């Protein structure tokens, strides 16, 4: 996501470690003013959040947005459920993914695009423990190969 006009504000690093990402969607998120100000300051956390389809709408749960310091009475609950803004066709696809194929919806990143807060929503399949071990082993092998190349180039 290295396009112009996009500023990444929060990333869910654990998501790619714990899940295989099958597909991703860009969606808007319904926020109040103090939440937007807090997000712009980088005070959002995607660590344990997930999304679910309820009554034909998509909601994100456990998205932590810290209260804005100067917001006083206008601040909302930091962990409140927030509505995601998607087209009906996209919502129908997500319903199909979650019901039939046993996939889950995981927020991957929160970013600004043309001044609007957007959320990248991933359709994910959970990894098993041995999948995580394979990924770690692959990463270690890659690191070792790069180290060998650097050693050869030096000497």
Backbone as a chain_set.jsonl record, in Angstrom:
{"seq": "XXXXXXXXXXXXXXXXXXXXXXXXXXXXXXXXXXXXXXXXXXXXXXXXXXXXXXXXXXXXXXXXXXXXXXXXXXXXXXXXXXXXXXXXXXXXXXXXXXXXXXXXXXXXXXXXXXXXXXXXXXXXXXXXXXXXXXXXXXXXXXXXXXXXXXXXXXX", "coords": {"N": [[0.819, -1.186, 0.0], [1.783, 1.35, -0.926], [0.952, 3.763, -2.086], [0.439, 7.08, -3.44], [-0.722, 9.702, -1.311], [-1.624, 8.139, 0.758], [-1.512, 7.454, 4.13], [-0.339, 5.365, 6.458], [-1.664, 4.467, 9.528], [-2.066, 2.587, 11.562], [-1.174, -0.827, 12.006], [-1.989, -4.248, 11.838], [0.062, -6.408, 12.853], [0.133, -8.983, 13.816], [-1.844, -10.314, 12.448], [-1.027, -11.318, 9.89], [0.715, -13.2, 10.745], [-0.816, -15.045, 12.174], [-2.828, -15.807, 10.424], [-3.816, -16.921, 7.109], [-4.15, -14.74, 4.51], [-6.754, -14.443, 2.409], [-8.2, -12.662, 0.78], [-8.689, -9.103, 0.375], [-10.337, -6.105, 1.425], [-11.095, -2.659, 0.983], [-12.478, -0.447, 3.219], [-14.686, 2.062, 4.499], [-15.107, 3.654, 7.718], [-17.366, 4.217, 10.335], [-17.095, 6.931, 12.317], [-16.737, 9.198, 15.145], [-15.959, 12.714, 15.628], [-13.886, 13.146, 17.627], [-12.715, 10.656, 17.696], [-11.566, 10.436, 15.18], [-9.628, 12.447, 15.345], [-8.003, 11.367, 17.328], [-7.131, 9.015, 16.069], [-5.646, 10.138, 13.971], [-3.522, 11.043, 15.436], [-2.241, 8.702, 15.834], [-3.184, 6.885, 17.729], [-4.467, 4.374, 17.703], [-5.29, 0.892, 17.943], [-5.003, -2.235, 16.563], [-4.742, -4.803, 17.476], [-6.291, -7.045, 18.802], [-8.651, -7.079, 17.358], [-11.621, -7.809, 15.406], [-13.894, -8.444, 12.671], [-17.413, -8.664, 12.026], [-20.382, -9.871, 10.406], [-23.541, -8.599, 10.821], [-26.979, -8.629, 10.677], [-26.98, -7.892, 7.937], [-25.063, -5.888, 7.863], [-21.696, -4.77, 8.377], [-19.63, -4.947, 11.17], [-16.967, -3.77, 13.244], [-15.234, -5.131, 15.934], [-13.732, -4.603, 19.136], [-11.8, -2.763, 18.321], [-9.434, -0.666, 19.335], [-9.468, 2.654, 20.136], [-7.863, 5.209, 21.517], [-9.058, 7.611, 23.931], [-9.452, 11.016, 22.939], [-7.329, 13.55, 24.058], [-8.123, 16.254, 24.413], [-10.806, 16.069, 24.183], [-12.796, 15.788, 26.123], [-16.105, 15.727, 27.14], [-17.002, 14.805, 24.7], [-15.761, 12.472, 24.01], [-15.877, 8.986, 23.211], [-16.56, 5.533, 24.14], [-13.619, 3.602, 24.266], [-13.434, 1.014, 23.177], [-15.715, 0.573, 21.669], [-18.207, -0.872, 19.455], [-17.922, -0.488, 15.993], [-19.325, 0.623, 12.918], [-18.675, -0.637, 9.673], [-18.201, 0.661, 6.403], [-19.374, -0.481, 3.509], [-20.093, -1.603, 0.136], [-23.228, -3.092, -0.897], [-22.95, -5.402, -2.467], [-20.362, -6.207, -1.846], [-20.692, -6.778, 0.859], [-22.439, -8.952, 0.67], [-20.72, -10.816, -0.528], [-18.856, -11.119, 1.556], [-20.5, -12.238, 3.509], [-20.98, -14.703, 2.329], [-18.366, -15.759, 2.321], [-17.83, -15.968, 5.121], [-19.88, -17.641, 6.115], [-20.072, -20.011, 4.494], [-17.46, -20.946, 3.784], [-16.0, -20.961, 6.101], [-14.309, -18.867, 6.837], [-12.788, -15.944, 8.349], [-13.113, -12.456, 9.311], [-10.656, -10.076, 9.416], [-9.276, -7.071, 10.523], [-6.651, -5.454, 8.838], [-5.113, -3.113, 8.435], [-5.121, 0.389, 9.284], [-5.674, 3.439, 7.812], [-5.098, 6.698, 6.32], [-6.711, 8.061, 3.553], [-6.821, 10.346, 1.143], [-7.604, 12.152, 3.14], [-9.579, 10.77, 4.498], [-10.483, 8.284, 6.885], [-9.656, 4.978, 6.469], [-10.133, 1.414, 6.465], [-8.394, -1.562, 6.055], [-9.696, -4.568, 5.316], [-9.283, -7.931, 5.88], [-9.986, -11.113, 4.461], [-9.7, -14.012, 6.081], [-8.025, -17.131, 6.793], [-7.458, -19.266, 9.443], [-4.193, -20.105, 10.678], [-2.52, -23.15, 11.326], [-0.503, -24.543, 13.994], [1.74, -25.855, 12.919], [1.929, -24.615, 10.44], [2.74, -22.049, 11.131], [5.231, -22.651, 12.186], [6.525, -23.543, 9.865], [6.611, -21.149, 8.413], [8.303, -19.623, 10.061], [10.655, -21.175, 9.941], [11.212, -20.921, 7.204], [11.716, -18.176, 7.027], [13.977, -17.997, 8.682], [15.797, -19.549, 7.186], [16.002, -17.978, 4.896], [17.164, -15.672, 5.973], [19.617, -16.718, 6.811], [20.729, -17.443, 4.34], [21.027, -14.908, 3.159], [22.879, -13.837, 4.931], [25.115, -15.472, 4.421], [25.652, -14.717, 1.766], [26.402, -12.049, 2.16], [28.741, -12.421, 3.658], [30.378, -13.701, 1.76], [30.651, -11.676, -0.126], [32.097, -9.777, 1.264], [34.597, -10.937, 1.825]], "CA": [[0.0, 0.0, 0.0], [2.703, 2.475, -0.975], [0.442, 4.699, -3.068], [0.472, 8.477, -3.017], [-1.909, 10.146, -0.589], [-2.002, 7.184, 1.798], [-0.667, 7.487, 5.321], [-0.707, 4.245, 7.32], [-1.72, 4.915, 10.918], [-1.952, 1.427, 12.442], [-1.077, -2.095, 11.279], [-2.172, -5.452, 12.643], [1.177, -7.285, 12.468], [-0.17, -10.352, 14.249], [-2.789, -10.921, 11.516], [-0.347, -12.112, 8.86], [1.384, -14.302, 11.429], [-1.802, -16.016, 12.644], [-3.826, -16.139, 9.405], [-3.565, -16.81, 5.679], [-5.063, -13.722, 3.999], [-7.271, -14.889, 1.115], [-8.659, -11.519, 0.008], [-8.782, -7.925, 1.227], [-11.265, -5.063, 1.001], [-10.939, -1.338, 1.585], [-13.794, 0.02, 3.652], [-14.748, 3.219, 5.375], [-15.486, 3.306, 9.08], [-18.195, 5.27, 10.918], [-16.421, 7.444, 13.505], [-17.082, 10.557, 15.579], [-14.841, 13.64, 15.439], [-12.757, 12.954, 18.534], [-12.041, 9.41, 17.317], [-10.738, 10.747, 14.01], [-8.469, 13.2, 15.828], [-7.157, 10.433, 18.052], [-6.517, 8.131, 15.067], [-4.639, 10.929, 13.275], [-2.359, 11.102, 16.319], [-1.66, 7.364, 15.894], [-3.594, 6.231, 18.97], [-5.38, 3.259, 17.413], [-4.655, -0.404, 18.11], [-5.761, -3.277, 15.857], [-4.212, -6.095, 17.885], [-7.239, -8.143, 19.031], [-9.968, -6.781, 16.794], [-12.152, -8.653, 14.341], [-15.12, -7.907, 12.096], [-18.482, -9.648, 11.893], [-21.557, -9.418, 9.676], [-24.752, -8.705, 11.638], [-28.163, -8.014, 10.051], [-26.646, -7.301, 6.645], [-24.078, -4.825, 8.019], [-20.428, -5.264, 8.907], [-19.166, -4.19, 12.329], [-15.655, -4.133, 13.764], [-15.274, -5.264, 17.39], [-12.466, -4.51, 19.884], [-10.85, -1.807, 17.739], [-9.161, 0.264, 20.433], [-9.083, 4.016, 19.79], [-7.71, 5.911, 22.789], [-9.804, 8.871, 23.991], [-8.726, 12.232, 22.57], [-7.025, 14.269, 25.3], [-8.866, 17.504, 24.526], [-12.181, 15.789, 23.774], [-13.636, 15.74, 27.329], [-17.418, 15.067, 27.101], [-17.294, 14.274, 23.37], [-15.105, 11.177, 23.842], [-16.708, 7.787, 23.277], [-15.893, 4.356, 24.694], [-12.457, 3.257, 23.435], [-13.602, -0.287, 22.528], [-17.083, 0.414, 21.168], [-18.382, -1.502, 18.152], [-18.05, 0.541, 14.965], [-19.851, 0.126, 11.65], [-17.825, -0.498, 8.493], [-18.97, 1.132, 5.263], [-19.088, -1.277, 2.317], [-21.199, -1.746, -0.805], [-24.054, -4.276, -0.629], [-22.379, -6.572, -3.155], [-19.205, -6.634, -1.054], [-21.212, -7.392, 2.09], [-22.946, -10.285, 0.297], [-19.543, -11.681, -0.702], [-18.301, -11.394, 2.889], [-21.416, -13.181, 4.174], [-20.696, -16.013, 1.731], [-17.078, -16.233, 2.826], [-17.847, -16.317, 6.544], [-20.81, -18.721, 6.413], [-19.858, -21.255, 3.777], [-16.094, -21.433, 3.705], [-15.355, -20.968, 7.409], [-13.28, -17.846, 6.934], [-13.079, -14.883, 9.304], [-12.771, -11.113, 8.84], [-9.653, -9.495, 10.295], [-8.724, -5.789, 10.081], [-5.209, -5.543, 8.596], [-4.472, -1.817, 8.657], [-5.948, 1.591, 9.38], [-4.889, 4.446, 7.124], [-5.766, 7.875, 5.76], [-6.666, 8.138, 2.097], [-7.453, 11.617, 0.784], [-8.185, 12.763, 4.332], [-10.598, 9.912, 5.097], [-9.947, 7.11, 7.565], [-10.045, 3.732, 5.808], [-9.69, 0.197, 7.125], [-8.197, -2.685, 5.137], [-10.312, -5.738, 5.942], [-8.813, -9.149, 5.242], [-10.719, -12.367, 4.609], [-8.57, -14.81, 6.549], [-8.161, -18.507, 7.255], [-6.521, -19.451, 10.547], [-3.048, -20.993, 10.492], [-2.251, -24.154, 12.353], [0.805, -24.347, 14.614], [2.818, -26.295, 12.024], [2.067, -23.597, 9.396], [3.544, -20.962, 11.701], [6.601, -23.162, 12.28], [7.078, -23.532, 8.513], [6.922, -19.757, 8.074], [9.477, -19.222, 10.839], [11.8, -21.883, 9.372], [11.488, -20.308, 5.904], [12.309, -16.861, 7.301], [15.33, -18.237, 9.192], [16.618, -20.012, 6.071], [16.229, -16.81, 4.044], [18.11, -14.82, 6.698], [20.912, -17.403, 6.781], [21.245, -17.332, 2.972], [21.474, -13.525, 2.978], [24.095, -13.672, 5.74], [26.184, -16.137, 3.669], [25.979, -13.872, 0.621], [27.148, -10.885, 2.647], [30.072, -12.887, 4.048], [31.148, -13.952, 0.538], [30.932, -10.396, -0.778], [33.105, -9.063, 2.059], [35.932, -11.546, 1.827]], "C": [[0.868, 1.257, 0.0], [2.254, 3.475, -2.042], [0.562, 6.114, -2.527], [-0.823, 8.824, -2.3], [-2.374, 9.207, 0.496], [-0.996, 7.263, 2.93], [-1.148, 6.388, 6.264], [-0.593, 4.69, 8.779], [-1.581, 3.775, 11.916], [-1.96, 0.159, 11.592], [-1.251, -3.239, 12.263], [-1.111, -6.466, 12.212], [0.888, -8.751, 12.776], [-1.061, -11.074, 13.234], [-2.09, -11.808, 10.491], [0.432, -13.275, 9.46], [0.394, -15.407, 11.787], [-2.769, -16.5, 11.573], [-3.22, -16.128, 8.01], [-4.584, -15.802, 5.167], [-5.478, -14.112, 2.585], [-7.598, -13.705, 0.205], [-8.683, -10.304, 0.928], [-9.687, -6.882, 0.586], [-10.903, -3.761, 1.686], [-12.33, -0.866, 1.983], [-13.653, 1.256, 4.525], [-15.181, 2.76, 6.756], [-16.235, 4.495, 9.674], [-17.581, 5.691, 12.253], [-17.013, 8.785, 13.91], [-15.809, 11.398, 15.525], [-13.649, 13.397, 16.34], [-12.012, 11.662, 18.227], [-11.115, 9.645, 16.129], [-9.476, 11.477, 14.449], [-7.492, 12.289, 16.551], [-6.425, 9.488, 17.091], [-5.409, 8.869, 14.315], [-3.371, 11.083, 14.103], [-1.693, 9.73, 16.485], [-2.04, 6.59, 17.134], [-4.653, 5.163, 18.739], [-4.604, 1.952, 17.507], [-5.552, -1.476, 17.499], [-5.474, -4.68, 16.38], [-5.26, -7.208, 17.997], [-8.592, -7.913, 18.373], [-10.322, -7.737, 15.663], [-13.416, -7.996, 13.822], [-16.137, -9.034, 11.962], [-19.648, -9.024, 11.14], [-22.771, -9.665, 10.565], [-25.88, -7.96, 10.943], [-27.828, -7.291, 8.747], [-25.698, -6.122, 6.714], [-22.822, -5.416, 8.635], [-19.986, -4.338, 10.038], [-17.794, -4.683, 12.751], [-15.734, -4.078, 15.287], [-13.861, -5.172, 17.958], [-11.391, -3.688, 19.184], [-10.637, -0.727, 18.788], [-8.678, 1.601, 19.882], [-9.052, 4.786, 21.101], [-8.511, 7.212, 22.777], [-8.904, 10.058, 23.653], [-8.558, 13.09, 23.816], [-7.867, 15.522, 25.487], [-10.348, 17.314, 24.216], [-13.2, 15.852, 24.884], [-14.978, 15.037, 27.133], [-17.734, 14.441, 25.747], [-16.64, 12.922, 23.114], [-16.104, 10.045, 23.98], [-15.896, 6.657, 23.903], [-14.792, 3.905, 23.733], [-12.662, 1.963, 22.648], [-14.989, -0.491, 21.921], [-17.09, -0.245, 19.792], [-18.642, -0.412, 17.119], [-18.485, -0.098, 13.65], [-18.842, 0.369, 10.527], [-18.706, -0.18, 7.29], [-18.512, 0.407, 3.998], [-20.301, -1.264, 1.392], [-21.957, -3.039, -0.512], [-23.473, -5.541, -1.265], [-21.176, -7.108, -2.379], [-19.661, -7.327, 0.231], [-21.745, -8.787, 1.801], [-21.799, -11.276, 0.104], [-18.971, -12.088, 0.654], [-19.179, -12.367, 3.655], [-21.156, -14.585, 3.648], [-19.393, -16.59, 2.242], [-17.204, -16.747, 4.254], [-18.756, -17.49, 6.841], [-20.415, -20.042, 5.775], [-18.434, -21.799, 3.912], [-15.352, -21.42, 5.036], [-14.214, -19.977, 7.548], [-13.713, -16.782, 7.941], [-12.606, -13.543, 8.746], [-11.861, -10.442, 9.853], [-9.201, -8.142, 9.734], [-7.198, -5.877, 9.97], [-4.5, -4.219, 8.854], [-5.513, -0.707, 8.667], [-5.122, 2.712, 8.767], [-5.756, 5.616, 6.675], [-5.604, 7.851, 4.247], [-7.484, 9.36, 1.703], [-8.202, 12.227, 1.966], [-9.246, 11.936, 5.034], [-9.937, 8.702, 5.752], [-10.517, 5.864, 6.892], [-9.474, 2.557, 6.592], [-9.528, -0.884, 6.06], [-8.655, -3.935, 5.864], [-9.882, -6.982, 5.18], [-9.742, -10.315, 5.499], [-9.655, -13.415, 4.887], [-8.978, -16.218, 6.963], [-7.082, -18.724, 8.312], [-5.404, -20.417, 10.208], [-2.979, -21.986, 11.641], [-0.842, -23.911, 12.884], [1.936, -24.741, 13.667], [3.001, -25.324, 10.864], [2.946, -22.452, 9.881], [5.002, -21.394, 11.795], [7.272, -23.159, 10.916], [7.478, -22.12, 8.099], [8.181, -19.287, 8.789], [10.735, -19.873, 10.275], [12.207, -21.279, 8.028], [12.201, -18.963, 6.073], [13.746, -17.019, 7.791], [16.273, -18.676, 8.077], [16.964, -18.844, 5.139], [17.282, -15.889, 4.671], [19.517, -15.405, 6.636], [21.545, -17.292, 5.39], [21.753, -15.911, 2.706], [22.764, -13.26, 3.746], [25.289, -14.282, 5.017], [26.628, -15.283, 2.477], [26.782, -12.661, 1.049], [28.574, -11.257, 3.037], [30.957, -13.113, 2.822], [31.555, -12.656, -0.136], [32.018, -9.61, -0.03], [34.511, -9.617, 1.835], [36.321, -12.047, 0.51]], "O": [[0.692, 2.132, 0.848], [3.074, 3.975, -2.812], [0.759, 6.327, -1.33], [-1.889, 8.307, -2.636], [-3.418, 9.442, 1.104], [0.212, 7.154, 2.72], [-2.249, 6.475, 6.808], [0.435, 5.217, 9.205], [-1.037, 3.969, 13.003], [-2.663, 0.08, 10.584], [-0.727, -3.204, 13.377], [-1.348, -7.282, 11.322], [1.351, -9.646, 12.069], [-1.042, -12.303, 13.159], [-2.522, -12.936, 10.254], [0.769, -14.228, 8.757], [0.736, -16.587, 11.711], [-3.463, -17.496, 11.777], [-2.243, -15.426, 7.749], [-5.782, -15.995, 5.373], [-4.655, -14.112, 1.67], [-7.311, -13.737, -0.992], [-8.697, -10.463, 2.149], [-9.786, -6.792, -0.638], [-10.456, -3.756, 2.833], [-13.253, -0.886, 1.169], [-12.64, 1.462, 5.193], [-15.577, 1.609, 6.939], [-15.802, 5.639, 9.54], [-17.548, 4.909, 13.203], [-17.705, 9.431, 13.123], [-14.71, 10.86, 15.394], [-12.51, 13.436, 15.875], [-10.808, 11.572, 18.469], [-10.006, 9.112, 16.085], [-8.381, 11.165, 13.981], [-6.279, 12.43, 16.397], [-5.243, 9.198, 17.279], [-4.353, 8.296, 14.048], [-2.279, 11.233, 13.556], [-0.695, 9.609, 17.195], [-1.288, 5.713, 17.559], [-5.62, 5.064, 19.494], [-3.415, 1.902, 17.194], [-6.717, -1.608, 17.872], [-5.924, -5.657, 15.781], [-5.117, -8.234, 17.332], [-9.586, -8.503, 18.796], [-9.462, -8.376, 15.056], [-13.955, -7.092, 14.46], [-15.776, -10.2, 11.805], [-19.881, -7.818, 11.217], [-23.007, -10.788, 11.01], [-25.744, -6.772, 10.651], [-28.338, -6.201, 8.489], [-25.534, -5.414, 5.721], [-22.874, -6.433, 9.326], [-19.967, -3.116, 9.89], [-17.489, -5.869, 12.633], [-16.234, -3.109, 15.86], [-12.904, -5.617, 17.324], [-10.2, -3.892, 19.423], [-11.551, 0.038, 19.095], [-7.626, 1.683, 19.248], [-10.092, 4.994, 21.727], [-8.634, 7.85, 21.732], [-7.735, 10.092, 24.038], [-9.52, 13.331, 24.545], [-8.282, 15.824, 26.605], [-11.068, 18.291, 24.01], [-14.392, 15.961, 24.599], [-14.982, 13.817, 26.97], [-18.649, 13.623, 25.653], [-16.93, 12.283, 22.102], [-17.054, 10.125, 24.759], [-14.702, 6.804, 24.163], [-15.012, 3.836, 22.524], [-12.115, 1.824, 21.554], [-15.391, -1.63, 21.685], [-16.104, -0.184, 19.058], [-19.471, 0.473, 17.331], [-18.072, -1.207, 13.312], [-18.235, 1.437, 10.44], [-19.82, -0.69, 7.173], [-17.419, 0.647, 3.486], [-21.41, -0.948, 1.822], [-21.394, -3.975, 0.056], [-23.505, -6.617, -0.667], [-20.994, -8.321, -2.269], [-19.086, -8.336, 0.638], [-21.533, -9.708, 2.59], [-21.892, -12.431, 0.519], [-18.642, -13.254, 0.875], [-18.672, -13.228, 4.373], [-21.116, -15.545, 4.418], [-19.318, -17.777, 2.561], [-16.735, -17.843, 4.562], [-18.451, -18.278, 7.736], [-20.42, -21.079, 6.438], [-18.244, -22.995, 4.132], [-14.192, -21.827, 5.097], [-13.262, -20.218, 8.289], [-14.878, -16.734, 8.336], [-11.797, -13.501, 7.82], [-12.238, -10.257, 11.01], [-8.782, -8.073, 8.579], [-6.532, -6.322, 10.905], [-3.41, -4.199, 9.426], [-6.616, -0.845, 8.139], [-3.975, 2.916, 9.167], [-6.984, 5.529, 6.655], [-4.507, 7.647, 3.728], [-8.697, 9.397, 1.908], [-9.303, 12.754, 1.807], [-9.767, 12.356, 6.067], [-8.957, 8.163, 5.238], [-11.734, 5.725, 6.767], [-8.467, 2.686, 7.289], [-10.431, -1.095, 5.25], [-8.089, -4.319, 6.887], [-10.091, -7.076, 3.97], [-10.232, -10.494, 6.614], [-8.804, -13.681, 4.038], [-10.097, -16.465, 7.412], [-5.917, -18.394, 8.088], [-5.625, -21.425, 9.537], [-3.339, -21.678, 12.777], [-0.075, -23.154, 12.288], [2.964, -24.066, 13.605], [4.109, -25.206, 10.34], [3.79, -21.947, 9.141], [5.906, -20.605, 11.519], [8.449, -22.817, 10.804], [8.54, -21.911, 7.513], [9.029, -18.626, 8.189], [11.767, -19.215, 10.142], [13.396, -21.139, 7.74], [13.157, -18.656, 5.361], [14.633, -16.273, 7.374], [17.42, -18.231, 8.022], [18.091, -18.743, 4.656], [18.176, -15.393, 3.985], [20.49, -14.679, 6.433], [22.751, -17.075, 5.27], [22.804, -15.739, 2.089], [23.64, -12.541, 3.265], [26.366, -13.685, 4.994], [27.821, -15.144, 2.211], [27.741, -12.282, 0.376], [29.509, -10.499, 2.779], [32.138, -12.766, 2.831], [32.665, -12.54, -0.656], [32.773, -8.858, -0.647], [35.477, -8.87, 1.679], [37.417, -12.586, 0.352]]}, "num_chains": 1, "name": "protein.A"}
